[in-house]
PDB file of C-alpha atoms in Angstrom:
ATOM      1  CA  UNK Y   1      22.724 148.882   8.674  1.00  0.00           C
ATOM      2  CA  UNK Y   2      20.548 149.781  11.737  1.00  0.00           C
ATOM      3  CA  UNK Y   3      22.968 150.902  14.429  1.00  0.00           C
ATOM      4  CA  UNK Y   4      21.479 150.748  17.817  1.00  0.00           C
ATOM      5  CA  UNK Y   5      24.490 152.155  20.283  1.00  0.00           C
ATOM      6  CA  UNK Y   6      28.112 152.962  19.904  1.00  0.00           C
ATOM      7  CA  UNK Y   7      30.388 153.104  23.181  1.00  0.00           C
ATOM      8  CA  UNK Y   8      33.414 155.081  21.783  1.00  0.00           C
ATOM      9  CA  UNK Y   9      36.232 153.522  23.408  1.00  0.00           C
ATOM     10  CA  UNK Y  10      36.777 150.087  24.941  1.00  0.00           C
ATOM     11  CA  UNK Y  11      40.157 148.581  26.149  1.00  0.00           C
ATOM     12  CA  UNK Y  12      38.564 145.206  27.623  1.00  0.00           C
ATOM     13  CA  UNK Y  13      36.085 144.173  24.422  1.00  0.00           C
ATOM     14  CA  UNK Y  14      38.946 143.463  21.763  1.00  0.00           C
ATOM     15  CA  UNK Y  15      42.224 141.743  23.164  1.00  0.00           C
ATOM     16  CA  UNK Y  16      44.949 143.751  22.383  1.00  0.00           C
ATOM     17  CA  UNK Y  17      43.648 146.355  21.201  1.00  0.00           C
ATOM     18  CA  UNK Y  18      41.919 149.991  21.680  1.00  0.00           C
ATOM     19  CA  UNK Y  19      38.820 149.822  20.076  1.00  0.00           C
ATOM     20  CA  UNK Y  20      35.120 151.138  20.218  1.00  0.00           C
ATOM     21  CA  UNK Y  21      32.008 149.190  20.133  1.00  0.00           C
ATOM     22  CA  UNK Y  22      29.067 149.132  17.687  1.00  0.00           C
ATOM     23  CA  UNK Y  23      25.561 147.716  18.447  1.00  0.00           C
ATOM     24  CA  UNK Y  24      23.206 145.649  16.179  1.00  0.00           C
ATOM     25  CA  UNK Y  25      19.822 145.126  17.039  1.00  0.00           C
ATOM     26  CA  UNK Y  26      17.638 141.761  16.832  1.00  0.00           C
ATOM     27  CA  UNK Y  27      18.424 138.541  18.221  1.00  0.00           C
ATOM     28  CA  UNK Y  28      17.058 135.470  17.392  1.00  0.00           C
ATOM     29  CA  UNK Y  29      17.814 133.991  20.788  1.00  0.00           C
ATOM     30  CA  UNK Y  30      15.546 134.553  24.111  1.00  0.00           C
ATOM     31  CA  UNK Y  31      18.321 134.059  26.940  1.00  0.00           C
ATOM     32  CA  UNK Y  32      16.107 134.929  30.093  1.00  0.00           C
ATOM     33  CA  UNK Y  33      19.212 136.583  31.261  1.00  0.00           C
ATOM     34  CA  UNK Y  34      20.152 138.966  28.314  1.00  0.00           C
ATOM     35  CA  UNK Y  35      21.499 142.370  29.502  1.00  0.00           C
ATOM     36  CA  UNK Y  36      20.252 143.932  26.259  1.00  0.00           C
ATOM     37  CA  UNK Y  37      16.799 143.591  26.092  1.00  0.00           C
ATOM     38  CA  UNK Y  38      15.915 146.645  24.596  1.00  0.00           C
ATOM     39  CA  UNK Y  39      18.320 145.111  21.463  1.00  0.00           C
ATOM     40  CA  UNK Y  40      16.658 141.716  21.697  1.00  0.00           C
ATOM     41  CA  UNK Y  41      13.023 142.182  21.237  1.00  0.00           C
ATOM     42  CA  UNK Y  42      11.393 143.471  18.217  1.00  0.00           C
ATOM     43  CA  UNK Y  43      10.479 147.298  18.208  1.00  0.00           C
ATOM     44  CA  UNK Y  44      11.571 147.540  21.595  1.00  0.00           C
ATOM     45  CA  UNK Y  45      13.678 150.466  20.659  1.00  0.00           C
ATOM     46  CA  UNK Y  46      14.967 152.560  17.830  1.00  0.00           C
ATOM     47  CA  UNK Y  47      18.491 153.188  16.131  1.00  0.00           C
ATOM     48  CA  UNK Y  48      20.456 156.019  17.588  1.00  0.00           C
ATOM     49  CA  UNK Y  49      23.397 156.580  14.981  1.00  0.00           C
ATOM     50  CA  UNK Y  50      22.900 156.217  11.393  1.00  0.00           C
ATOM     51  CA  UNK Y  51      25.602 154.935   9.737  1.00  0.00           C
ATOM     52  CA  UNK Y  52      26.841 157.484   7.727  1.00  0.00           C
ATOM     53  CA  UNK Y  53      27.781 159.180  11.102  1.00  0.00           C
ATOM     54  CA  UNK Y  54      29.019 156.218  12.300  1.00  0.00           C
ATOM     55  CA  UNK Y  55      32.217 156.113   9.335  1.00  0.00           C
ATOM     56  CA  UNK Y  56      32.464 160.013  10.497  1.00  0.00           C
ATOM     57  CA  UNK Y  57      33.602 159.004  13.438  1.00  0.00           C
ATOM     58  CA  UNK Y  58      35.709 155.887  12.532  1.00  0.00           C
ATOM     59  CA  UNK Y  59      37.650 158.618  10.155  1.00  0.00           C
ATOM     60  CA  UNK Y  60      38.421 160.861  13.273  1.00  0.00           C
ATOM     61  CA  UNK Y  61      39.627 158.245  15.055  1.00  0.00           C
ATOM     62  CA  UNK Y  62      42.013 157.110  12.433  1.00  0.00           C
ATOM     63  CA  UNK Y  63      45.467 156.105  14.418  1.00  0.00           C
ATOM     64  CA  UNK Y  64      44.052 156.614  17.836  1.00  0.00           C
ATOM     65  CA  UNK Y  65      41.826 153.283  17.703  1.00  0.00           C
ATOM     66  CA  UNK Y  66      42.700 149.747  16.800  1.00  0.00           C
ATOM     67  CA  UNK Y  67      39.806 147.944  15.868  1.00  0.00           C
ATOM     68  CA  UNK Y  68      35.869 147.919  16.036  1.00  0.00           C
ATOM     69  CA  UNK Y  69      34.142 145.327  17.737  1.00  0.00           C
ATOM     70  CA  UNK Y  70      30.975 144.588  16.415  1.00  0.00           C
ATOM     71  CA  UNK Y  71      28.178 143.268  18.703  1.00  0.00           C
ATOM     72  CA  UNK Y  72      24.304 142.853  19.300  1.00  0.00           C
ATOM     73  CA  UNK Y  73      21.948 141.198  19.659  1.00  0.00           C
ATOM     74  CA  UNK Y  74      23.431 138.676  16.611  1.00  0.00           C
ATOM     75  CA  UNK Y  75      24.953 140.749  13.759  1.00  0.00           C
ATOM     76  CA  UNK Y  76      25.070 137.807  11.820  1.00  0.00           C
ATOM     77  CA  UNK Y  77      21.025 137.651  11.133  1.00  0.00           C
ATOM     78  CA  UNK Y  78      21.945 141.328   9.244  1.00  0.00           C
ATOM     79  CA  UNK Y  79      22.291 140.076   5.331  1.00  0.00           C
ATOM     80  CA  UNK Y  80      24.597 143.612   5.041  1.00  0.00           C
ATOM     81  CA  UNK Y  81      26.945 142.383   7.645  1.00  0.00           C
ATOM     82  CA  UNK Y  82      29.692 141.605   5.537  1.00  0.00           C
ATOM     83  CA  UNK Y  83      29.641 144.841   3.718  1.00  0.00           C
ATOM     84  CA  UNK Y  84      29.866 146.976   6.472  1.00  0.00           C
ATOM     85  CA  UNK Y  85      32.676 145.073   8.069  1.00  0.00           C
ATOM     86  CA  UNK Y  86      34.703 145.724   4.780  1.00  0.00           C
ATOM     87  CA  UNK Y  87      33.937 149.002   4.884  1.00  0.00           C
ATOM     88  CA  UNK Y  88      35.511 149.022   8.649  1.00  0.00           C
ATOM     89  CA  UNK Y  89      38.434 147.348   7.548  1.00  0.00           C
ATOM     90  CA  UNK Y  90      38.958 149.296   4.221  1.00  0.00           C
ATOM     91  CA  UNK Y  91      39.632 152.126   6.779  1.00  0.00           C
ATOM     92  CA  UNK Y  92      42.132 150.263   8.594  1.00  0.00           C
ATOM     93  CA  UNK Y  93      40.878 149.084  11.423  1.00  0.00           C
ATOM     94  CA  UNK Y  94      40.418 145.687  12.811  1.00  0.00           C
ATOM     95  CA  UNK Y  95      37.246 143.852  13.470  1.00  0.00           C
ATOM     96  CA  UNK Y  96      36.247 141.572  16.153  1.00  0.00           C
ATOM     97  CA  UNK Y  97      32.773 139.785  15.861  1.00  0.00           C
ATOM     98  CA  UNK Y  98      30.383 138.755  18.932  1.00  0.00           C
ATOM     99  CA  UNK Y  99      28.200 136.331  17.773  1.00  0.00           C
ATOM    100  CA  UNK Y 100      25.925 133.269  19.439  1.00  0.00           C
ATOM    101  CA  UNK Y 101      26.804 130.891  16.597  1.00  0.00           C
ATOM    102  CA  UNK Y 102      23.597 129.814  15.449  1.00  0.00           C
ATOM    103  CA  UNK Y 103      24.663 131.087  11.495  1.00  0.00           C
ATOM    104  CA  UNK Y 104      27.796 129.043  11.058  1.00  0.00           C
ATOM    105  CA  UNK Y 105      27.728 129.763   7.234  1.00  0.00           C
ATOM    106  CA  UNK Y 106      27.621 133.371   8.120  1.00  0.00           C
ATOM    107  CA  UNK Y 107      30.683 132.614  10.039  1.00  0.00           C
ATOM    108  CA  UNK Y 108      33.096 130.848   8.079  1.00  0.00           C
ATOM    109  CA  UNK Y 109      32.361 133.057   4.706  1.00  0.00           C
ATOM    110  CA  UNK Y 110      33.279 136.279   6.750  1.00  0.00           C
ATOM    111  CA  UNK Y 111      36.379 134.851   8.142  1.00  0.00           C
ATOM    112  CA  UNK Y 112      37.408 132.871   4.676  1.00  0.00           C
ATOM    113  CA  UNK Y 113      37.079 136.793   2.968  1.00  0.00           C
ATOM    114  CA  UNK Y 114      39.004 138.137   5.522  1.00  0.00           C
ATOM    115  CA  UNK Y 115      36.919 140.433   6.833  1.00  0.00           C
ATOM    116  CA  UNK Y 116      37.049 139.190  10.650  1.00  0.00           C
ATOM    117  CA  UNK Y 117      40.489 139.238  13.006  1.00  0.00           C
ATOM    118  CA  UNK Y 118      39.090 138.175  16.101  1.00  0.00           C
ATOM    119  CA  UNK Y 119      35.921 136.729  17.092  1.00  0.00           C
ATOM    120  CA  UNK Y 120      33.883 135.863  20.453  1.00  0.00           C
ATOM    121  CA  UNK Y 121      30.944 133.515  20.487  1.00  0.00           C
ATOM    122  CA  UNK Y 122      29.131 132.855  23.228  1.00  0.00           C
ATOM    123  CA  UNK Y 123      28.479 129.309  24.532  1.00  0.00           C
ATOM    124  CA  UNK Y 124      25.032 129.423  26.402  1.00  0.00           C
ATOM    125  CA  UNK Y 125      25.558 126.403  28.712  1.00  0.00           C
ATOM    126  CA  UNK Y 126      25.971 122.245  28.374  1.00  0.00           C
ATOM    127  CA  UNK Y 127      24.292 121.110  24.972  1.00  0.00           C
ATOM    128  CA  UNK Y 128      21.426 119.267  26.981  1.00  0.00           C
ATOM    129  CA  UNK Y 129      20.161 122.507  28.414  1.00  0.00           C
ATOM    130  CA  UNK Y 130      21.136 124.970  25.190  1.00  0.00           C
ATOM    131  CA  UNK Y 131      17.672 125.492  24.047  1.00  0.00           C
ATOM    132  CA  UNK Y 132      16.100 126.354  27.230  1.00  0.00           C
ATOM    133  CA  UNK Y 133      19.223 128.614  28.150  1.00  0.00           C
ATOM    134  CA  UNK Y 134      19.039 130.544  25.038  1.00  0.00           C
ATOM    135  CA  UNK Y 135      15.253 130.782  25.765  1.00  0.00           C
ATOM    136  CA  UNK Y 136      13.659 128.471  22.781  1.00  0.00           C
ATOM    137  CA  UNK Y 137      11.757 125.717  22.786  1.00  0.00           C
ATOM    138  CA  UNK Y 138      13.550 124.166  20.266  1.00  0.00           C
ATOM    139  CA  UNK Y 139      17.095 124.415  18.779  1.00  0.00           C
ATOM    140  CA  UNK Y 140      19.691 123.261  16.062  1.00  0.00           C
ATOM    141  CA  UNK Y 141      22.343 122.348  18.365  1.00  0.00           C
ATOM    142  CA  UNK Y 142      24.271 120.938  14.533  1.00  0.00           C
ATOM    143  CA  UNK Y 143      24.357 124.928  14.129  1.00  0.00           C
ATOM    144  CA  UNK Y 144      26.271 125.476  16.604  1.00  0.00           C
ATOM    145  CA  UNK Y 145      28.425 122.847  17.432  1.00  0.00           C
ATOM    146  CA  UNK Y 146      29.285 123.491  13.576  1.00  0.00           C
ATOM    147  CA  UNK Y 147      29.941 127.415  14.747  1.00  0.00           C
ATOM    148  CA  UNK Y 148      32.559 125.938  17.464  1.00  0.00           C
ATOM    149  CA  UNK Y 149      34.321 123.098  15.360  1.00  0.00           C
ATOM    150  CA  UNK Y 150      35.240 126.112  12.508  1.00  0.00           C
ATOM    151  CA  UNK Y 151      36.419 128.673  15.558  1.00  0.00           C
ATOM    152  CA  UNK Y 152      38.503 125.629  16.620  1.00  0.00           C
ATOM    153  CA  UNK Y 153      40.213 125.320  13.541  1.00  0.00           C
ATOM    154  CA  UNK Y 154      42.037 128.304  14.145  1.00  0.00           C
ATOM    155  CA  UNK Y 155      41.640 129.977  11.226  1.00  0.00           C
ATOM    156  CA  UNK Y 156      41.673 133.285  13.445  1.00  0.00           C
ATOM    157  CA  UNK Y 157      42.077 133.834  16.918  1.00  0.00           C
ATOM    158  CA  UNK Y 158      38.977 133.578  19.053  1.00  0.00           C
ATOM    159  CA  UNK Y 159      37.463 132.940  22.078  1.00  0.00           C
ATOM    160  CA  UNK Y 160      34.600 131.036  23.977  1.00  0.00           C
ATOM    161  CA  UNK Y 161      32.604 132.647  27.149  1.00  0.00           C
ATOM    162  CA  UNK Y 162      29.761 131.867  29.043  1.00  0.00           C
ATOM    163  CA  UNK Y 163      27.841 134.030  31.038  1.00  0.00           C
ATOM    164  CA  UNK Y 164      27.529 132.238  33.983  1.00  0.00           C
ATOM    165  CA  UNK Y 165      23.826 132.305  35.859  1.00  0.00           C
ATOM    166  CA  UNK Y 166      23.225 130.704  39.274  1.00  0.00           C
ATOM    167  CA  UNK Y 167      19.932 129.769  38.671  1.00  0.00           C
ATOM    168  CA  UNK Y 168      21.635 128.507  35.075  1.00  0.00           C
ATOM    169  CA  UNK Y 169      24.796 127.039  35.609  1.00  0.00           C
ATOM    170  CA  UNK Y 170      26.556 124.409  37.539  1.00  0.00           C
ATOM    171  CA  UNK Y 171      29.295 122.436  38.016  1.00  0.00           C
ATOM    172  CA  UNK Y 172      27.921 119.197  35.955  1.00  0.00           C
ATOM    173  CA  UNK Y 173      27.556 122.166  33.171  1.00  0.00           C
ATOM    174  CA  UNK Y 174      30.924 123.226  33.320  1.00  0.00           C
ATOM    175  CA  UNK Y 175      32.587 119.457  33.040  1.00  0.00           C
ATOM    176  CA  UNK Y 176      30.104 119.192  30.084  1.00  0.00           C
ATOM    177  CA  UNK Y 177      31.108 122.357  28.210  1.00  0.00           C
ATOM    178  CA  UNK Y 178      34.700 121.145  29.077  1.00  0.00           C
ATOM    179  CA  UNK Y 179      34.581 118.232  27.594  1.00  0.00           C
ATOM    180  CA  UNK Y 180      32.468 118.914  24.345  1.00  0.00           C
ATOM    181  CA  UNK Y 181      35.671 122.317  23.802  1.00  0.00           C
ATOM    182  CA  UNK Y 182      38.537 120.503  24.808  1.00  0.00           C
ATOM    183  CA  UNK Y 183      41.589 122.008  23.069  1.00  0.00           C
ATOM    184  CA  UNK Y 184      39.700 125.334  22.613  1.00  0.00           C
ATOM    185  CA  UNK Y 185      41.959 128.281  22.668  1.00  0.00           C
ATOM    186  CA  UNK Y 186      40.527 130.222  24.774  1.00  0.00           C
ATOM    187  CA  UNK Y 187      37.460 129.963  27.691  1.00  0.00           C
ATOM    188  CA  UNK Y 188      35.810 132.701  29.667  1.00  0.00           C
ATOM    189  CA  UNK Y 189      33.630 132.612  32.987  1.00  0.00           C
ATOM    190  CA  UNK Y 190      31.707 136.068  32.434  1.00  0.00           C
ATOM    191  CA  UNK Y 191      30.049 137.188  35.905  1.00  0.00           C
ATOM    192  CA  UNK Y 192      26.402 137.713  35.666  1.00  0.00           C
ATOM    193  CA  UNK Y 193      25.779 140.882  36.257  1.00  0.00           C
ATOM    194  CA  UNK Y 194      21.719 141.974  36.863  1.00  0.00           C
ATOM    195  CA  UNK Y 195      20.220 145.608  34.879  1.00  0.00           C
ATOM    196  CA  UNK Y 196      17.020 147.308  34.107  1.00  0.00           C
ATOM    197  CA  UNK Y 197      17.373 145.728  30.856  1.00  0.00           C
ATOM    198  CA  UNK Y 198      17.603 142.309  31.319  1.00  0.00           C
ATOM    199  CA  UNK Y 199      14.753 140.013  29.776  1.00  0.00           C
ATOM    200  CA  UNK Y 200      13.746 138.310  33.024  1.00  0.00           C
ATOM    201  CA  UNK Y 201      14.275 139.370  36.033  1.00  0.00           C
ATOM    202  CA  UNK Y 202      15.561 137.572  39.057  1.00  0.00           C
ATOM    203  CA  UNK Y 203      18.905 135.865  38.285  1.00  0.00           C
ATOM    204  CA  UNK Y 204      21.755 135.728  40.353  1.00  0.00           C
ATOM    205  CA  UNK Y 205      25.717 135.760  40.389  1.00  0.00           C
ATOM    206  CA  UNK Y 206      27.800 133.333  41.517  1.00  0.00           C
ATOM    207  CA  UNK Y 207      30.603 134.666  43.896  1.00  0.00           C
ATOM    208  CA  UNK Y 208      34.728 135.387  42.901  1.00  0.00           C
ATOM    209  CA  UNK Y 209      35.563 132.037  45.259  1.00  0.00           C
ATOM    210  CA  UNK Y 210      32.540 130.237  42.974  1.00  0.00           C
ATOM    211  CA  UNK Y 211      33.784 130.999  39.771  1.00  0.00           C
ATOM    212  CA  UNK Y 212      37.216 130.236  40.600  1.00  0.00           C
ATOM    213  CA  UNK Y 213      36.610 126.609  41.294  1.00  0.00           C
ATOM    214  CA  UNK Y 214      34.777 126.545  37.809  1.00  0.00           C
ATOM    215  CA  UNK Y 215      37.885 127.995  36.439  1.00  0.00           C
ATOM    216  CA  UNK Y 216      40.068 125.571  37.713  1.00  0.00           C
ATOM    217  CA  UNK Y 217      38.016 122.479  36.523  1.00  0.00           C
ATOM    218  CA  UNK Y 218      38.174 123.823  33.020  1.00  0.00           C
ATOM    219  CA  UNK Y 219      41.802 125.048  33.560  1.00  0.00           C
ATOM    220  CA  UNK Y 220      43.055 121.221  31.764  1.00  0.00           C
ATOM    221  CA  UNK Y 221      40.637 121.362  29.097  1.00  0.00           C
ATOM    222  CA  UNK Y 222      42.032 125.108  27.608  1.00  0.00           C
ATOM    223  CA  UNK Y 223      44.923 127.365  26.231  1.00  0.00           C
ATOM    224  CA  UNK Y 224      43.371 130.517  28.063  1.00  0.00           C
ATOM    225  CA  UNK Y 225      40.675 130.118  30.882  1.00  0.00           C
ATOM    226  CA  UNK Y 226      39.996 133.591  32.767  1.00  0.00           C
ATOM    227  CA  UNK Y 227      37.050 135.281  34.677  1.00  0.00           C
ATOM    228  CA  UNK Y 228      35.876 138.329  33.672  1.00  0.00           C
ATOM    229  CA  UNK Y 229      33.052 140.570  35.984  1.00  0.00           C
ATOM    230  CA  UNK Y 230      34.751 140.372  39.043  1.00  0.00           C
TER     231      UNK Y 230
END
């Protein structure tokens, strides 16, 4: 496994729990407004940690951390994903899993062996606009709405989120999103937020007030709906 960054200790990533952070690079999206280009785009950077040294220091911080989320790019287009998240868990700790849902079988065979507690996927925007959101010029929308319909069986606790984009996002969007999730368990408004790494520059955030009133439209359709960013 190629590991690309590791940020030690995070108490926002994994509900619940204190946990680190692990990066995997490649992606086969193209979201304009990725904040980790330099994970995104082929040989646009090399892996810092190998991960031998990686387990070193999952071992030292045996009983002080919780869990281990596991993020990208998409870790699920890495064919050794599964055994290093057993190899997390055979130490103890919990894993979370960020993922963009476009390998639903990836998905469902981790979580039916166990070997995910928690998981995040991302939901890019209304299904009209997906493929241009995530950058493409074409897209399986099947793959993901299969990705959301497993998370939604509740086989583990999860959670939606959307990076919300001015120049991306509106409030026809949000009723969309709403009503193609209803029932979801959980729904988060992320705040854009801009950096030398994004893909494409030139995006924009929409405002606390702004993302409030998105909040509240979606508020009905959800267990959880919560901002994050701001």
């Amino acid at each position: 496994m190629e590991l690309f960054g590791l940020q030690k200790l995070s108490l926002l990533d994994f509900p619940e729990k204190t946990a680190c952070t692990v990066f995997l690079g490649g992606c086969n999206f193209r979201c304009p407004f990725c904040q980790n280009g330099s994970l995104v785009l082929p040989g646009a950077g090399e892996p810092q940690i190998d991960e031998e040294e990686f387990f070193a220091f999952l071992k030292k911080r045996a009983g002080i951390l919780d869990g281990v989320c596991i993020t990208g790019g998409e870790p699920t287009l890495h064919k050794d994903l599964p055994v290093f998240a057993e190899k997390i868990r055979a130490l103890g700790f919990a894993v979370k899993l960020d993922t963009n849902g476009s390998r639903p079988d990836v998905l469902r065979t981790m979580v039916e062996a166990g070997l995910v507690d928690y998981a995040a996927m991302d939901i890019k925007n209304a299904r009209a606009k997906y493929a241009s959101t995530c950058g493409l010029d074409k897209l399986d929308i099947g793959k993901i709405e299969q990705s959301a319909a497993f998370l939604m069986e509740g086989r583990i606790p999860y959670e939606f989120r959307t990076t919300v984009v001015r120049e991306l996002h509106g409030f026809s969007d949000f009723e969309a999103i709403g009503r193609w999730l209803d029932g979801a368990r959980a729904y988060y408004l992320q705040s854009y937020v801009d950096s030398e790494d994004v893909l494409v520059p030139g995006f924009s955030a929409y405002g606390k007030a702004e993302l409030e009133t998105f909040r509240r439209l979606l508020a009905p359709r959800f267990g959880i709906v919560g901002i994050r960013g701001v």
